[in-house]
Amino acid sequence: GESVGLHLPTLSVQEGDNSIINCAYSNSASDYFIWYKQESGKGPQFIIDIRSNMDKRQGQRVTVLLNKTVKHLSLQIAATQPGDSAVYFCAERRYQAGTALIFGKGTTLSVSS
Amino acid sequence: GAVVSQHPSWVICKSGTSVKIECRSLDFQATTMFWYRQFPKQSLMLMATSNEGSKATYEQGVEKDKFLINHASLTLSTLTVTSAHPEDSSFYICSASELGKMANEQYFGPGTRLTVT
């Protein structure tokens, strides 16, 4: 059967490795999802987004995968760099509830060189 | 473009006093602004949604009389923490959606660290 990635509060990788950060969302009616990066003491920074009518979207060094069947989202970072070290959050937009975003639990990514 | 600022970036106040935090969209007009709070090592929790010229919509469990939100113009929203207590110490973050753009796009401010002693 299909496995669902578990949310891990921390992830440690070596520079150059690929990183995969997982997120489970709560509302099956959510239609839009965003990944944010947050560095210590700063506000969230947009990374990549995906709509519910897609299952994959690619950006520069990042890919987001959406599995609506199991309400799971993942962020893949290729060739992880020390500057990628931060806390990563997924957020879902509440369908028909304006534009408010509901944030998931964060994952702290630590990249060692 | 699409820069959101917050002022102050950090503030220390005494218990029982009130503190006002400003959120400004610097180069765009914001139809909607959102206020979040974030405790250490936790996620952002939506407190309220404010639309310019109307009353804010508060999330369940957020006291509207304690966290006063004003959104008097398309570029400024303020959050006032009234009669602050140590448990109100947190990182407060605002975000804004740009007028005329897709509502999906939210731009976040840098946050305000509030410490109540």
GROMACS .gro file of C-alpha atoms in nm:
model
  230
    1GLY     CA    1   0.000   0.000   0.000
    2GLU     CA    2   0.100   0.362  -0.022
    3SER     CA    3   0.297   0.495   0.268
    4VAL     CA    4   0.233   0.830   0.421
    5GLY     CA    5   0.535   1.029   0.518
    6LEU     CA    6   0.549   1.102   0.886
    7HIS     CA    7   0.594   1.453   1.010
    8LEU     CA    8   0.928   1.488   1.180
    9PRO     CA    9   0.994   1.789   1.401
   10THR     CA   10   1.362   1.788   1.304
   11LEU     CA   11   1.560   1.677   1.003
   12SER     CA   12   1.938   1.676   0.980
   13VAL     CA   13   2.112   1.635   0.645
   14GLN     CA   14   2.453   1.678   0.494
   15GLU     CA   15   2.521   1.954   0.249
   16GLY     CA   16   2.446   1.833  -0.102
   17ASP     CA   17   2.189   1.575   0.006
   18ASN     CA   18   1.827   1.594  -0.095
   19SER     CA   19   1.582   1.678   0.182
   20ILE     CA   20   1.220   1.571   0.209
   21ILE     CA   21   0.992   1.745   0.456
   22ASN     CA   22   0.644   1.607   0.512
   23CYS     CA   23   0.320   1.761   0.623
   24ALA     CA   24  -0.028   1.626   0.686
   25TYR     CA   25  -0.314   1.868   0.642
   26SER     CA   26  -0.647   1.858   0.811
   27ASN     CA   27  -0.921   1.976   0.581
   28SER     CA   28  -1.008   1.777   0.270
   29ALA     CA   29  -1.181   2.087   0.132
   30SER     CA   30  -0.862   2.294   0.137
   31ASP     CA   31  -0.780   2.403  -0.216
   32TYR     CA   32  -0.446   2.573  -0.190
   33PHE     CA   33  -0.124   2.496  -0.008
   34ILE     CA   34   0.197   2.684   0.052
   35TRP     CA   35   0.536   2.598   0.195
   36TYR     CA   36   0.712   2.862   0.400
   37LYS     CA   37   1.064   2.891   0.535
   38GLN     CA   38   1.118   3.071   0.862
   39GLU     CA   39   1.457   3.172   0.992
   40SER     CA   40   1.504   3.248   1.359
   41GLY     CA   41   1.342   3.574   1.465
   42LYS     CA   42   1.195   3.645   1.123
   43GLY     CA   43   0.860   3.617   0.950
   44PRO     CA   44   0.776   3.329   0.713
   45GLN     CA   45   0.918   3.343   0.363
   46PHE     CA   46   0.724   3.200   0.069
   47ILE     CA   47   0.888   2.903  -0.100
   48ILE     CA   48   0.638   2.738  -0.331
   49ASP     CA   49   0.266   2.681  -0.361
   50ILE     CA   50   0.034   2.428  -0.519
   51ARG     CA   51  -0.336   2.413  -0.594
   52SER     CA   52  -0.550   2.115  -0.517
   53ASN     CA   53  -0.601   2.035  -0.885
   54MET     CA   54  -0.231   1.957  -0.916
   55ASP     CA   55  -0.021   1.684  -0.763
   56LYS     CA   56   0.324   1.821  -0.831
   57ARG     CA   57   0.488   2.154  -0.884
   58GLN     CA   58   0.853   2.237  -0.931
   59GLY     CA   59   1.050   2.545  -0.852
   60GLN     CA   60   1.416   2.621  -0.833
   61ARG     CA   61   1.567   2.333  -0.634
   62VAL     CA   62   1.231   2.267  -0.471
   63THR     CA   63   0.941   2.040  -0.557
   64VAL     CA   64   0.609   2.014  -0.381
   65LEU     CA   65   0.402   1.697  -0.400
   66LEU     CA   66   0.037   1.680  -0.304
   67ASN     CA   67  -0.149   1.361  -0.226
   68LYS     CA   68  -0.512   1.449  -0.166
   69THR     CA   69  -0.613   1.091  -0.101
   70VAL     CA   70  -0.420   1.083   0.223
   71LYS     CA   71  -0.409   1.461   0.277
   72HIS     CA   72  -0.035   1.473   0.259
   73LEU     CA   73   0.206   1.734   0.132
   74SER     CA   74   0.580   1.712   0.091
   75LEU     CA   75   0.858   1.953   0.009
   76GLN     CA   76   1.167   1.822  -0.159
   77ILE     CA   77   1.481   2.032  -0.158
   78ALA     CA   78   1.753   1.926  -0.398
   79ALA     CA   79   2.121   1.967  -0.318
   80THR     CA   80   2.051   2.109   0.026
   81GLN     CA   81   2.276   2.396   0.130
   82PRO     CA   82   2.364   2.537   0.474
   83GLY     CA   83   2.153   2.841   0.389
   84ASP     CA   84   1.850   2.615   0.373
   85SER     CA   85   1.872   2.560   0.748
   86ALA     CA   86   1.548   2.695   0.894
   87VAL     CA   87   1.205   2.588   1.013
   88TYR     CA   88   0.971   2.485   0.733
   89PHE     CA   89   0.593   2.508   0.759
   90CYS     CA   90   0.317   2.397   0.529
   91ALA     CA   91  -0.001   2.603   0.526
   92GLU     CA   92  -0.345   2.533   0.384
   93ARG     CA   93  -0.608   2.778   0.276
   94ARG     CA   94  -0.947   2.720   0.421
   95TYR     CA   95  -1.180   2.676   0.128
   96GLN     CA   96  -1.460   2.928   0.114
   97ALA     CA   97  -1.327   3.094   0.426
   98GLY     CA   98  -1.151   3.387   0.270
   99THR     CA   99  -0.780   3.378   0.240
  100ALA     CA  100  -0.684   3.276   0.592
  101LEU     CA  101  -0.402   3.027   0.611
  102ILE     CA  102  -0.378   2.750   0.865
  103PHE     CA  103  -0.024   2.650   0.944
  104GLY     CA  104   0.091   2.298   1.015
  105LYS     CA  105   0.360   2.189   1.253
  106GLY     CA  106   0.705   2.298   1.153
  107THR     CA  107   1.009   2.093   1.071
  108THR     CA  108   1.350   2.225   1.168
  109LEU     CA  109   1.599   2.149   0.893
  110SER     CA  110   1.966   2.147   0.991
  111VAL     CA  111   2.223   2.125   0.717
  112SER     CA  112   2.578   2.043   0.807
  113SER     CA  113   2.869   2.101   0.576
  114GLY     CA  114   0.779   4.487  -0.415
  115ALA     CA  115   0.518   4.354  -0.174
  116VAL     CA  116   0.696   4.447   0.146
  117VAL     CA  117   0.527   4.434   0.483
  118SER     CA  118   0.684   4.602   0.783
  119GLN     CA  119   0.610   4.578   1.152
  120HIS     CA  120   0.689   4.820   1.427
  121PRO     CA  121   0.834   4.777   1.676
  122SER     CA  122   1.047   4.471   1.602
  123TRP     CA  123   1.065   4.400   1.971
  124VAL     CA  124   0.911   4.548   2.282
  125ILE     CA  125   0.932   4.488   2.654
  126CYS     CA  126   0.647   4.608   2.870
  127LYS     CA  127   0.531   4.573   3.226
  128SER     CA  128   0.238   4.359   3.324
  129GLY     CA  129  -0.088   4.551   3.310
  130THR     CA  130   0.016   4.796   3.042
  131SER     CA  131  -0.100   4.803   2.681
  132VAL     CA  132   0.118   4.767   2.375
  133LYS     CA  133   0.042   4.861   2.016
  134ILE     CA  134   0.200   4.684   1.722
  135GLU     CA  135   0.179   4.828   1.374
  136CYS     CA  136   0.169   4.639   1.046
  137ARG     CA  137   0.221   4.833   0.725
  138SER     CA  138   0.215   4.738   0.360
  139LEU     CA  139   0.487   4.960   0.217
  140ASP     CA  140   0.439   4.942  -0.156
  141PHE     CA  141   0.094   4.803  -0.207
  142GLN     CA  142  -0.258   4.838  -0.078
  143ALA     CA  143  -0.382   4.555   0.137
  144THR     CA  144  -0.747   4.456   0.134
  145THR     CA  145  -0.697   4.212   0.416
  146MET     CA  146  -0.445   4.180   0.694
  147PHE     CA  147  -0.396   3.885   0.923
  148TRP     CA  148  -0.247   3.861   1.269
  149TYR     CA  149  -0.070   3.552   1.397
  150ARG     CA  150   0.107   3.466   1.718
  151GLN     CA  151   0.385   3.219   1.755
  152PHE     CA  152   0.517   3.070   2.076
  153PRO     CA  153   0.875   2.940   2.088
  154LYS     CA  154   0.928   2.632   1.874
  155GLN     CA  155   0.564   2.626   1.774
  156SER     CA  156   0.368   2.701   1.463
  157LEU     CA  157   0.192   3.022   1.368
  158MET     CA  158  -0.159   3.046   1.505
  159LEU     CA  159  -0.406   3.270   1.330
  160MET     CA  160  -0.555   3.521   1.572
  161ALA     CA  161  -0.773   3.736   1.351
  162THR     CA  162  -0.850   3.856   1.002
  163SER     CA  163  -0.909   4.223   0.940
  164ASN     CA  164  -1.052   4.392   0.636
  165GLU     CA  165  -1.003   4.761   0.582
  166GLY     CA  166  -1.287   4.964   0.725
  167SER     CA  167  -1.463   4.679   0.900
  168LYS     CA  168  -1.440   4.488   1.224
  169ALA     CA  169  -1.188   4.213   1.258
  170THR     CA  170  -1.292   3.850   1.263
  171TYR     CA  171  -1.134   3.669   1.553
  172GLU     CA  172  -1.048   3.302   1.570
  173GLN     CA  173  -1.208   3.088   1.832
  174GLY     CA  174  -1.044   3.133   2.169
  175VAL     CA  175  -0.893   3.473   2.092
  176GLU     CA  176  -1.028   3.747   2.318
  177LYS     CA  177  -1.135   4.040   2.106
  178ASP     CA  178  -1.132   4.277   2.403
  179LYS     CA  179  -0.778   4.185   2.485
  180PHE     CA  180  -0.637   4.192   2.133
  181LEU     CA  181  -0.778   4.503   1.970
  182ILE     CA  182  -0.732   4.519   1.596
  183ASN     CA  183  -0.781   4.829   1.388
  184HIS     CA  184  -0.750   4.840   1.011
  185ALA     CA  185  -0.821   5.201   0.933
  186SER     CA  186  -0.648   5.224   0.597
  187LEU     CA  187  -0.536   5.004   0.311
  188THR     CA  188  -0.178   5.021   0.430
  189LEU     CA  189  -0.200   5.000   0.808
  190SER     CA  190  -0.337   4.760   1.065
  191THR     CA  191  -0.265   4.776   1.435
  192LEU     CA  192  -0.284   4.515   1.708
  193THR     CA  193  -0.311   4.642   2.063
  194VAL     CA  194  -0.249   4.399   2.345
  195THR     CA  195  -0.442   4.543   2.636
  196SER     CA  196  -0.355   4.480   3.001
  197ALA     CA  197  -0.069   4.259   2.896
  198HIS     CA  198   0.036   3.966   3.111
  199PRO     CA  199   0.347   3.749   3.096
  200GLU     CA  200   0.153   3.477   2.914
  201ASP     CA  201   0.099   3.724   2.628
  202SER     CA  202   0.471   3.720   2.564
  203SER     CA  203   0.504   3.586   2.213
  204PHE     CA  204   0.614   3.658   1.858
  205TYR     CA  205   0.339   3.843   1.674
  206ILE     CA  206   0.340   3.831   1.295
  207CYS     CA  207   0.115   4.006   1.048
  208SER     CA  208   0.054   3.935   0.683
  209ALA     CA  209  -0.129   4.119   0.409
  210SER     CA  210  -0.311   4.033   0.089
  211GLU     CA  211  -0.269   4.280  -0.193
  212LEU     CA  212  -0.568   4.469  -0.335
  213GLY     CA  213  -0.647   4.355  -0.686
  214LYS     CA  214  -0.422   4.053  -0.675
  215MET     CA  215  -0.520   3.694  -0.622
  216ALA     CA  216  -0.626   3.645  -0.269
  217ASN     CA  217  -0.387   3.355  -0.239
  218GLU     CA  218  -0.087   3.580  -0.211
  219GLN     CA  219  -0.002   3.681   0.143
  220TYR     CA  220   0.306   3.875   0.235
  221PHE     CA  221   0.441   3.840   0.584
  222GLY     CA  222   0.596   4.098   0.808
  223PRO     CA  223   0.918   4.033   1.001
  224GLY     CA  224   0.737   3.987   1.331
  225THR     CA  225   0.733   4.167   1.666
  226ARG     CA  226   0.875   4.005   1.977
  227LEU     CA  227   0.668   4.101   2.282
  228THR     CA  228   0.801   4.034   2.629
  229VAL     CA  229   0.581   4.114   2.925
  230THR     CA  230   0.758   4.133   3.259
   0.00000   0.00000   0.00000
